[in-house]
Amino acid sequence: MAKITFITKDEHTIVCEADSGSVMELAVQNGVKGIDGDCGGVCSCATCHVHVAPDSVARVGEAGEIEKDMLELDDEANERSRLCCQLEVSDELDGIVLHVAH
Amino acid sequence: MKPSDHPDPFKQARTEQGVSEIDDQDDPVQMVLRLKDVRKCAHNWKTYSSEATPGRIVVPSEVNIRDTRQIPFEVDPPKHGAFRELLDPWFKRPLQDEYRDKLREQISALINEVNQRDSIEAIYGFSLLLQSHALTVLMNTPESEAETFISWGTHVFRSEDDPLDAGKAQQLYDYIDQKIDEAEASPSDDLFSTLLAAEVDGARLTREQIKGIIILTFAGGRDTVINMVTNTLAYLADHPESLQRLRDEPEIRTRAIEELIRYFSPLTHMGRVATEDAQVCEHAVKADSRISLCWASANRDETVFENPNEVVLDRKLNPHVAFGFATHNCLGATHARTIMQVLIDELCQQVDHIDFLSADENIEQWGEFARKVGYHKLNLAFHSV
Ligand code: HEM
Ligand code: FES
């Protein structure tokens, strides 16, 4: 079971738990504002953009090349940006904090 | 080659030049062909503007057949954002269960009907009907309006033999005028009334602006949706194993839908007008000249997609641009995706297999490029489970 915390643009904190699926799906199921997941998670829409909290970065890891190319043109992108549909829920992610980018 | 294949006509030009110029009514267009360049240009609205003379960013150009600016399509930020803020909630309604249930009722009935027939012509006997009925849900108008939409044929601006038919467009303008009058006289909760009551930046919309929004709802979602549905039927008829797989593995349906939309790319390209001298992959673009963002070519870019010319139903990473990219990304995408979800679900449930009888392909000609976008005629026989 992994506990994942989302903090929205308007500063709401939503704590979710899951043991499988993608982080985007988890956010959509819990109605996290700013995570739409329009493309269902195939890395085409960029409506699942988060900034990983600095002390969670090591556990989340880096974006792949296709994801990086998507993020490059997002005005809110920074060095801690990820598209959370590309993050699989696992014990590895337990306790991470994600700031919704939009 | 199988009859449902859509070959990629852009490969050589994309890999060798990246850009290709075509003529259009003496206002040439440089088609941008690579995925990364298409995305960059779509993102860079300051240099590549949508807010040119109304009709000019469309290829073939519609400057000679209309003066009404289509909204939000022909508006740049920041004004564009204010219109999207108004329209986005309305166009996200397809995520609601009630909306999906209405579509399911319509599509289920349609499949049930074609299941009983020996054979159908799929465009007039299925896709046009589906699109027109679904549009009444999107606009929240009575379903009986679908009869009018069906009577207009497959394209609201173009007739069979004339890609720029001003007379045909007039029919749509007259209809919209009449509906706005009716909504003014007795408001309801349809799109017309909602727009009449709406404000953007603290001001009511003008009649011209309302028209510009509604026209786009008709034009943007007409042949795109019809081709998406028709091409999906053709593909599943030609690939019975894929229909079976979708039935057996419902968990891949979301990916399959994105993949089919990538592969078909129902909108081939869309133009922009350069506001300054610029460059796309080392090709000069002169101020006030046109480029186009070729979604269809970008979606076959071999530097990004493995096996770009194959339908890989469970393709995991699929950064396609079939619904555009950045500022002007498709407002109707949620509606289109919901149609596909319901269509695939219902086909899996009701249809055992479809026979591909015969077809007459619809080939667009863009300069040197001949691109199959769909069919003029598609004859199919449905067999129920
Ligand atoms: C499979 C079906 C569809 C495809 C492939 C498609 C494709 C596209 C693309 C590529 C764009 C971007 C244009 C640009 O950047 O200039 C776009 C924009 C747009 N589409 Fe769609 N579309 C589809 C269905 C629909 C439907 C059903 C509607 C509405 C009824 C619609 C309404 C619009 C509007 C209003 C825009 C402009 C958005 C803006 O400027 O902010 N589309 N579409
Ligand atoms: S959900 Fe579309 S890119 Fe993540």
Coordinates of C-alpha atoms and ligand atoms in Angstrom, one line a residue:
Chain A
M1 CA 0.0 0.0 0.0
A2 CA 1.4 3.4 -1.0
K3 CA 0.3 6.7 0.5
I4 CA 0.5 9.6 -2.0
T5 CA -0.2 13.2 -1.2
F6 CA -1.4 15.7 -3.8
I7 CA -1.3 19.4 -3.2
T8 CA -3.4 21.4 -5.7
K9 CA -2.8 24.9 -7.0
D10 CA -5.3 26.3 -4.6
E11 CA -3.4 24.6 -1.7
H12 CA -5.8 21.7 -1.0
T13 CA -4.1 18.6 0.3
I14 CA -5.5 15.3 -0.7
V15 CA -4.0 12.1 0.7
C16 CA -4.7 8.9 -1.3
E17 CA -3.8 5.3 -0.9
A18 CA -3.5 2.5 -3.5
D19 CA -1.5 -0.5 -4.4
S20 CA -1.7 -0.6 -8.1
G21 CA -2.6 1.5 -11.2
S22 CA -1.0 4.8 -12.2
V23 CA -0.7 7.9 -10.1
M24 CA -2.8 9.8 -12.6
E25 CA -5.7 7.3 -12.2
L26 CA -5.4 7.6 -8.4
A27 CA -5.7 11.4 -8.7
V28 CA -8.7 11.3 -11.1
Q29 CA -10.5 8.8 -8.9
N30 CA -10.1 11.1 -6.0
G31 CA -11.1 14.2 -7.9
V32 CA -7.8 16.0 -7.5
K33 CA -8.3 19.4 -9.2
G34 CA -5.9 20.0 -12.0
I35 CA -5.3 16.4 -12.9
D36 CA -7.7 15.5 -15.8
G37 CA -6.0 12.6 -17.5
D38 CA -7.7 13.3 -20.8
C39 CA -5.7 10.8 -22.9
G40 CA -6.1 8.0 -20.3
G41 CA -2.4 7.8 -19.6
V42 CA -0.7 7.4 -22.9
C43 CA 1.5 10.5 -22.6
S44 CA -0.4 12.6 -25.2
C45 CA -2.3 15.3 -23.3
A46 CA -0.1 16.6 -20.5
T47 CA -3.2 17.1 -18.3
C48 CA -1.5 15.1 -15.5
H49 CA 1.4 17.4 -14.8
V50 CA 2.9 17.5 -11.3
H51 CA 5.9 18.9 -9.6
V52 CA 7.5 16.3 -7.3
A53 CA 8.4 17.7 -3.9
P54 CA 12.2 18.0 -3.5
D55 CA 12.5 15.2 -1.0
S56 CA 10.4 12.8 -3.0
V57 CA 12.4 13.3 -6.2
A58 CA 14.9 10.5 -5.6
R59 CA 12.1 7.9 -5.2
V60 CA 10.1 9.1 -8.2
G61 CA 13.0 9.1 -10.6
E62 CA 13.4 10.8 -13.9
A63 CA 11.1 11.2 -16.9
G64 CA 11.8 9.2 -20.0
E65 CA 12.6 10.9 -23.3
I66 CA 9.1 11.0 -24.7
E67 CA 7.8 12.4 -21.5
K68 CA 10.6 15.0 -21.3
D69 CA 9.7 16.2 -24.8
M70 CA 6.1 16.7 -23.8
L71 CA 7.1 18.6 -20.6
E72 CA 9.6 20.8 -22.4
L73 CA 6.8 22.8 -24.0
D74 CA 4.7 23.2 -20.8
D75 CA 4.9 26.7 -19.5
E76 CA 4.8 25.4 -15.9
A77 CA 7.6 22.9 -16.3
N78 CA 10.5 22.8 -14.0
E79 CA 13.3 20.3 -13.2
R80 CA 11.0 18.4 -10.9
S81 CA 8.1 18.0 -13.4
R82 CA 6.6 14.7 -14.2
L83 CA 3.5 13.5 -16.1
C84 CA 2.0 11.4 -13.3
C85 CA 0.3 8.9 -15.7
Q86 CA 3.8 7.6 -16.2
L87 CA 4.2 6.8 -12.5
E88 CA 3.1 3.3 -11.5
V89 CA 1.8 3.1 -7.9
S90 CA 4.2 0.9 -5.8
D91 CA 5.6 0.6 -2.3
E92 CA 8.5 2.6 -3.7
L93 CA 6.3 5.7 -3.9
D94 CA 4.9 5.4 -0.4
G95 CA 4.9 8.8 1.3
I96 CA 5.7 11.0 -1.8
V97 CA 4.3 14.5 -2.1
L98 CA 3.2 15.9 -5.5
H99 CA 2.3 19.5 -6.3
V100 CA -0.3 19.8 -9.1
A101 CA 1.2 22.1 -11.8
H102 CA -2.0 23.6 -13.2
Chain B
M1 CA -1.9 -3.7 -48.2
K2 CA -5.3 -4.4 -46.5
P3 CA -8.4 -2.4 -47.5
S4 CA -8.6 -0.7 -44.1
D5 CA -4.9 0.5 -44.1
H6 CA -4.1 4.2 -44.1
P7 CA -0.6 4.5 -45.7
D8 CA 1.6 7.4 -44.8
P9 CA 2.2 9.7 -47.8
F10 CA 4.5 12.1 -45.9
K11 CA 7.4 9.8 -44.9
Q12 CA 9.9 10.9 -47.5
A13 CA 9.3 14.6 -47.2
R14 CA 9.2 14.3 -43.4
T15 CA 12.5 12.5 -43.1
E16 CA 14.3 14.4 -45.9
Q17 CA 13.1 18.0 -45.6
G18 CA 10.8 18.2 -42.6
V19 CA 8.7 20.9 -44.4
S20 CA 6.9 20.8 -47.7
E21 CA 5.2 23.7 -49.6
I22 CA 1.9 23.4 -51.3
D23 CA -0.2 25.9 -53.1
D24 CA -3.7 26.9 -52.1
Q25 CA -5.5 29.7 -54.0
D26 CA -2.3 31.7 -54.4
D27 CA -1.6 31.7 -50.7
P28 CA 0.9 28.9 -50.3
V29 CA 1.3 26.8 -47.2
Q30 CA 4.5 25.3 -45.7
M31 CA 3.4 22.0 -44.2
V32 CA 5.4 21.2 -41.0
L33 CA 5.8 17.4 -40.9
R34 CA 7.8 16.3 -37.9
L35 CA 6.3 15.8 -34.5
K36 CA 8.7 18.0 -32.5
D37 CA 8.4 20.8 -35.0
V38 CA 4.6 20.6 -35.1
R39 CA 4.5 20.8 -31.3
K40 CA 6.9 23.7 -31.1
C41 CA 5.0 25.7 -33.7
A42 CA 1.6 24.9 -32.0
H43 CA 3.0 26.1 -28.7
N44 CA 4.5 29.3 -30.2
W45 CA 1.3 31.2 -30.8
K46 CA 3.1 34.6 -30.8
T47 CA 5.0 33.7 -34.0
Y48 CA 2.4 31.4 -35.5
S49 CA -0.9 33.1 -35.0
S50 CA -4.5 31.8 -35.4
E51 CA -5.9 35.3 -35.3
A52 CA -5.5 36.1 -39.0
T53 CA -8.2 37.1 -41.4
P54 CA -11.2 34.7 -40.7
G55 CA -10.8 31.5 -42.7
R56 CA -7.1 32.0 -43.6
I57 CA -5.7 29.4 -41.2
V58 CA -7.9 26.7 -42.7
V59 CA -6.5 24.8 -45.7
P60 CA -8.1 25.1 -48.2
S61 CA -8.5 28.8 -47.2
E62 CA -12.1 29.9 -46.4
V63 CA -11.4 33.6 -46.7
N64 CA -13.6 33.9 -49.8
I65 CA -16.6 32.1 -48.2
R66 CA -16.9 33.5 -44.7
D67 CA -16.3 36.6 -42.6
T68 CA -17.4 35.3 -39.3
R69 CA -14.4 34.6 -37.0
Q70 CA -14.6 31.1 -35.5
I71 CA -14.2 31.1 -31.7
P72 CA -12.0 30.1 -29.9
F73 CA -10.3 28.6 -32.9
E74 CA -9.3 31.9 -34.6
V75 CA -8.4 33.9 -31.5
D76 CA -5.0 34.1 -29.8
P77 CA -4.2 34.3 -26.1
P78 CA -4.9 36.0 -23.8
K79 CA -8.5 36.5 -25.2
H80 CA -8.5 32.9 -26.3
G81 CA -8.1 31.8 -22.6
A82 CA -11.2 33.7 -21.5
F83 CA -13.3 32.0 -24.2
R84 CA -11.9 28.5 -23.2
E85 CA -12.8 29.2 -19.6
L86 CA -16.4 29.8 -20.6
L87 CA -16.6 26.8 -23.0
D88 CA -14.4 24.1 -21.3
P89 CA -17.0 23.2 -18.6
W90 CA -19.8 22.7 -21.3
F91 CA -17.5 20.6 -23.4
K92 CA -16.4 18.5 -20.4
R93 CA -20.0 17.3 -19.8
P94 CA -19.3 14.0 -21.7
L95 CA -17.6 12.9 -18.5
Q96 CA -20.9 12.8 -16.7
D97 CA -22.7 9.5 -16.4
E98 CA -26.0 10.9 -17.6
Y99 CA -24.3 12.1 -20.9
R100 CA -22.6 8.8 -21.4
D101 CA -25.9 7.0 -20.8
K102 CA -27.7 9.0 -23.5
L103 CA -24.9 8.2 -26.0
R104 CA -25.1 4.6 -25.0
E105 CA -28.8 4.5 -25.7
Q106 CA -28.4 6.1 -29.1
I107 CA -25.4 4.0 -30.2
S108 CA -26.8 0.7 -28.8
A109 CA -30.0 1.3 -30.8
L110 CA -28.1 2.1 -34.0
I111 CA -26.0 -1.1 -33.7
N112 CA -29.0 -3.2 -33.0
E113 CA -30.6 -1.8 -36.2
V114 CA -27.7 -2.4 -38.5
N115 CA -27.3 -5.9 -37.0
Q116 CA -30.6 -6.8 -38.5
R117 CA -29.8 -5.7 -42.0
D118 CA -28.1 -7.8 -44.7
S119 CA -25.7 -4.9 -45.4
I120 CA -25.3 -1.2 -44.9
E121 CA -23.4 1.7 -46.4
A122 CA -21.7 2.8 -43.3
I123 CA -21.3 6.5 -43.8
Y124 CA -24.9 7.4 -44.5
G125 CA -26.3 4.3 -42.7
F126 CA -24.2 4.6 -39.5
S127 CA -21.6 7.3 -38.9
L128 CA -23.6 10.3 -40.1
L129 CA -26.5 9.2 -38.0
L130 CA -24.3 8.5 -34.9
Q131 CA -22.6 11.9 -35.3
S132 CA -25.8 13.8 -35.7
H133 CA -27.6 12.2 -32.8
A134 CA -24.6 12.6 -30.5
L135 CA -24.4 16.3 -31.4
T136 CA -27.8 16.9 -30.0
V137 CA -26.4 15.6 -26.7
L138 CA -23.4 17.9 -26.9
M139 CA -25.6 20.9 -27.6
N140 CA -28.4 19.7 -25.2
T141 CA -31.1 20.3 -27.9
P142 CA -34.0 17.9 -28.6
E143 CA -32.9 14.7 -30.3
S144 CA -35.3 15.4 -33.1
E145 CA -32.9 18.1 -34.3
A146 CA -30.7 15.3 -35.5
E147 CA -33.0 15.0 -38.6
T148 CA -32.0 18.5 -39.7
F149 CA -28.3 17.7 -39.1
I150 CA -28.6 14.5 -41.1
S151 CA -30.2 16.3 -44.1
W152 CA -27.1 18.5 -44.4
G153 CA -24.9 15.6 -45.5
T154 CA -21.4 14.7 -44.3
H155 CA -19.8 18.2 -44.4
V156 CA -21.5 21.4 -43.4
F157 CA -19.3 23.7 -45.5
R158 CA -18.4 21.4 -48.4
S159 CA -20.5 19.7 -51.0
E160 CA -19.5 16.5 -52.8
D161 CA -18.0 18.2 -55.7
D162 CA -17.0 21.6 -54.3
P163 CA -14.7 21.9 -51.3
L164 CA -15.7 25.6 -50.8
D165 CA -19.4 25.8 -51.3
A166 CA -20.7 29.2 -50.1
G167 CA -24.3 28.2 -50.7
K168 CA -23.9 25.2 -48.4
A169 CA -22.4 27.3 -45.6
Q170 CA -25.4 29.7 -45.9
Q171 CA -27.7 26.9 -44.9
L172 CA -25.9 26.5 -41.7
Y173 CA -25.8 30.2 -41.0
D174 CA -29.5 30.5 -41.5
Y175 CA -30.2 27.6 -39.2
I176 CA -28.0 29.2 -36.5
D177 CA -29.7 32.6 -36.9
Q178 CA -33.0 31.0 -36.5
K179 CA -32.0 29.1 -33.4
I180 CA -30.5 32.2 -31.7
D181 CA -33.8 34.0 -32.4
E182 CA -35.7 31.1 -30.8
A183 CA -33.4 31.0 -27.8
E184 CA -33.8 34.8 -27.3
A185 CA -37.6 34.5 -27.4
S186 CA -37.8 31.5 -25.1
P187 CA -34.5 30.5 -23.3
S188 CA -33.9 26.9 -22.5
D189 CA -30.8 25.0 -21.2
D190 CA -29.3 24.3 -24.6
L191 CA -26.0 25.7 -25.9
F192 CA -27.6 28.6 -27.7
S193 CA -29.4 29.9 -24.6
T194 CA -26.3 29.2 -22.4
L195 CA -24.2 31.3 -24.7
L196 CA -26.8 34.1 -24.9
A197 CA -26.7 34.3 -21.1
A198 CA -22.9 34.0 -20.8
E199 CA -20.3 36.7 -20.2
V200 CA -16.6 36.8 -21.2
D201 CA -14.4 39.4 -19.5
G202 CA -17.5 41.0 -18.0
A203 CA -19.4 41.5 -21.2
R204 CA -22.2 39.6 -22.9
L205 CA -21.2 37.8 -26.1
T206 CA -22.3 39.5 -29.4
R207 CA -24.5 37.6 -31.8
E208 CA -21.5 37.4 -34.2
Q209 CA -19.4 35.8 -31.4
I210 CA -22.1 33.3 -30.6
K211 CA -22.4 32.4 -34.3
G212 CA -18.6 32.0 -34.4
I213 CA -18.7 29.5 -31.5
I214 CA -21.7 27.5 -32.8
I215 CA -20.4 27.2 -36.3
L216 CA -17.2 25.7 -35.0
T217 CA -19.2 23.2 -33.0
F218 CA -20.8 22.1 -36.2
A219 CA -17.8 22.3 -38.5
G220 CA -15.1 21.0 -36.2
G221 CA -17.0 17.9 -35.1
R222 CA -18.6 16.9 -38.4
D223 CA -16.3 15.0 -40.8
T224 CA -13.7 14.4 -38.1
V225 CA -16.1 12.3 -36.0
I226 CA -17.7 10.7 -39.1
N227 CA -14.3 9.6 -40.4
M228 CA -13.2 8.4 -36.9
V229 CA -16.3 6.2 -36.6
T230 CA -16.3 5.0 -40.2
N231 CA -12.5 4.2 -40.2
T232 CA -13.0 2.3 -36.9
L233 CA -15.7 0.2 -38.4
A234 CA -13.6 -0.5 -41.5
Y235 CA -10.6 -1.5 -39.3
L236 CA -12.6 -3.8 -37.1
A237 CA -14.3 -5.4 -40.1
D238 CA -10.9 -6.0 -41.7
H239 CA -9.3 -7.2 -38.4
P240 CA -11.8 -9.5 -36.7
E241 CA -9.0 -10.6 -34.3
S242 CA -8.8 -7.1 -33.0
L243 CA -12.6 -6.9 -32.2
Q244 CA -12.1 -10.2 -30.4
R245 CA -9.1 -8.9 -28.5
L246 CA -11.0 -5.8 -27.4
R247 CA -13.8 -8.0 -26.2
D248 CA -11.5 -10.3 -24.2
E249 CA -9.3 -7.5 -22.8
P250 CA -11.5 -4.5 -21.9
E251 CA -8.5 -3.0 -20.0
I252 CA -6.8 -2.1 -23.3
R253 CA -9.7 -0.2 -24.7
T254 CA -8.5 3.2 -23.6
R255 CA -5.2 2.7 -25.2
A256 CA -6.8 1.3 -28.3
I257 CA -8.9 4.3 -28.8
E258 CA -5.9 6.7 -28.6
E259 CA -4.1 4.4 -31.0
L260 CA -6.9 4.4 -33.6
I261 CA -7.2 8.1 -33.4
R262 CA -3.5 8.5 -33.9
Y263 CA -3.5 6.2 -36.8
F264 CA -6.5 7.8 -38.5
S265 CA -5.7 11.4 -37.6
P266 CA -9.1 12.6 -38.8
L267 CA -7.9 16.2 -39.1
T268 CA -4.9 16.2 -41.5
H269 CA -3.5 19.6 -40.7
M270 CA -4.4 23.1 -39.6
G271 CA -2.8 26.4 -40.6
R272 CA -1.2 29.4 -38.8
V273 CA 0.0 32.8 -40.1
A274 CA 3.5 33.9 -39.2
T275 CA 3.6 37.3 -37.4
E276 CA 7.4 37.7 -38.1
D277 CA 10.2 36.2 -40.2
A278 CA 10.9 32.8 -38.6
Q279 CA 12.4 29.4 -39.2
V280 CA 11.1 25.8 -39.0
C281 CA 13.9 23.2 -39.1
E282 CA 16.1 25.5 -41.1
H283 CA 13.4 26.5 -43.6
A284 CA 12.7 30.2 -43.8
V285 CA 9.1 31.2 -43.0
K286 CA 8.3 34.8 -44.2
A287 CA 6.2 37.2 -42.1
D288 CA 2.5 37.0 -43.1
S289 CA 3.0 33.7 -44.9
R290 CA 1.2 30.5 -43.9
I291 CA 2.4 27.3 -42.3
S292 CA 0.4 24.3 -41.4
L293 CA 0.8 21.9 -38.5
C294 CA 0.4 18.5 -40.1
W295 CA -1.0 16.3 -37.2
A296 CA -1.3 13.3 -39.6
S297 CA 2.4 13.3 -40.6
A298 CA 3.6 14.0 -37.0
N299 CA 1.6 11.0 -35.8
R300 CA 3.7 8.7 -38.1
D301 CA 7.0 10.2 -37.1
E302 CA 9.4 7.2 -36.9
T303 CA 11.8 9.0 -34.6
V304 CA 9.0 8.9 -31.9
F305 CA 6.7 6.0 -32.7
E306 CA 7.8 2.5 -33.0
N307 CA 6.1 0.8 -36.0
P308 CA 4.3 4.0 -36.8
N309 CA 2.3 2.5 -39.7
E310 CA 0.8 -0.3 -37.6
V311 CA -2.1 -0.2 -35.3
V312 CA -0.7 -1.4 -32.0
L313 CA -3.9 -1.7 -30.0
D314 CA -2.2 -1.6 -26.6
R315 CA 0.5 1.1 -27.5
K316 CA 1.6 2.3 -24.1
L317 CA 3.4 5.5 -24.9
N318 CA 1.5 7.4 -27.5
P319 CA 2.3 11.1 -27.6
H320 CA 0.1 11.7 -30.6
V321 CA -1.3 15.1 -31.7
A322 CA -4.5 14.0 -33.4
F323 CA -6.4 16.4 -31.2
G324 CA -3.8 19.2 -31.7
F325 CA -1.4 20.5 -29.1
A326 CA -1.1 23.3 -26.6
T327 CA -3.3 26.4 -26.8
H328 CA -5.9 25.3 -29.3
N329 CA -6.1 21.6 -28.4
C330 CA -9.4 20.2 -29.4
L331 CA -12.4 21.4 -27.4
G332 CA -14.5 18.5 -28.7
A333 CA -12.0 15.8 -27.7
T334 CA -13.9 14.7 -24.6
H335 CA -17.0 14.2 -26.7
A336 CA -15.1 12.4 -29.4
R337 CA -13.4 10.1 -26.9
T338 CA -16.6 9.3 -25.1
I339 CA -18.2 8.4 -28.4
M340 CA -15.4 6.0 -29.1
Q341 CA -15.6 4.4 -25.6
V342 CA -19.3 3.8 -26.0
L343 CA -18.9 2.6 -29.6
I344 CA -16.2 0.1 -28.8
D345 CA -18.1 -1.2 -25.7
E346 CA -21.3 -1.7 -27.6
L347 CA -19.6 -3.3 -30.6
C348 CA -17.9 -5.7 -28.3
Q349 CA -21.1 -6.5 -26.7
Q350 CA -23.4 -6.8 -29.7
V351 CA -21.3 -7.6 -32.7
D352 CA -19.6 -10.9 -33.4
H353 CA -17.9 -9.8 -36.6
I354 CA -18.3 -7.4 -39.5
D355 CA -17.8 -8.3 -43.2
F356 CA -15.9 -5.7 -45.2
L357 CA -17.8 -5.9 -48.5
S358 CA -16.5 -3.0 -50.6
A359 CA -15.2 0.6 -50.3
D360 CA -14.5 3.7 -52.2
E361 CA -11.7 5.6 -50.5
N362 CA -11.7 9.3 -49.8
I363 CA -8.2 10.5 -50.8
E364 CA -7.3 14.1 -50.1
Q365 CA -4.8 15.8 -52.4
W366 CA -2.4 18.2 -50.8
G367 CA 0.2 19.3 -53.4
E368 CA 2.3 16.2 -54.0
F369 CA 0.7 14.3 -51.1
A370 CA -2.3 12.0 -51.6
R371 CA -3.7 11.0 -48.2
K372 CA -6.5 8.6 -47.4
V373 CA -8.6 10.3 -44.7
G374 CA -11.6 7.9 -44.9
Y375 CA -14.2 6.6 -47.4
H376 CA -16.8 8.0 -49.7
K377 CA -18.6 4.7 -49.5
L378 CA -18.1 1.8 -47.2
N379 CA -20.3 -1.3 -47.5
L380 CA -20.4 -3.6 -44.5
A381 CA -22.4 -6.5 -43.1
F382 CA -22.8 -6.7 -39.4
H383 CA -23.3 -10.1 -37.6
S384 CA -24.6 -10.0 -34.1
V385 CA -23.2 -12.2 -31.3
Ligands
HEM1 C1 -12.0 12.7 -33.8 C2 -12.6 13.8 -33.8 C3 -11.8 15.1 -33.8 C4 -10.5 15.4 -34.1 C5 -9.5 14.5 -34.7 C6 -10.3 16.8 -33.9 C7 -9.1 17.5 -34.1 C8 -8.8 18.8 -33.7 C9 -7.5 19.4 -33.8 C10 -6.3 18.8 -34.4 C11 -7.7 20.7 -33.3 C12 -6.5 21.7 -33.2 C13 -6.7 22.8 -34.3 C14 -5.6 23.9 -34.2 O1 -4.6 23.7 -33.4 O2 -5.7 24.9 -34.9 C15 -9.0 20.9 -32.9 C16 -9.5 22.0 -32.4 C17 -10.9 22.2 -32.1 N1 -11.9 21.2 -32.2 FE1 -11.6 19.3 -32.7 N2 -11.4 17.4 -33.4 C18 -12.4 16.4 -33.3 C19 -13.7 16.5 -32.8 C20 -14.2 17.7 -32.5 C21 -15.6 17.9 -32.0 C22 -16.6 16.7 -31.8 C23 -15.8 19.2 -31.8 C24 -17.0 19.9 -31.3 C25 -18.2 19.6 -31.5 C26 -14.5 19.9 -32.0 C27 -14.3 21.2 -31.9 C28 -13.1 21.8 -31.9 C29 -12.8 23.2 -31.5 C30 -13.9 24.2 -31.1 C31 -11.5 23.4 -31.7 C32 -10.7 24.7 -31.4 C33 -10.2 24.8 -30.0 C34 -9.5 26.1 -29.8 O3 -9.2 26.9 -30.7 O4 -9.2 26.4 -28.6 N3 -13.6 18.9 -32.4 N4 -9.7 19.7 -33.2
FES2 S1 -2.9 11.5 -18.8 FE1 -2.5 12.3 -20.7 S2 -0.3 12.6 -20.6 FE2 -0.8 11.8 -18.6

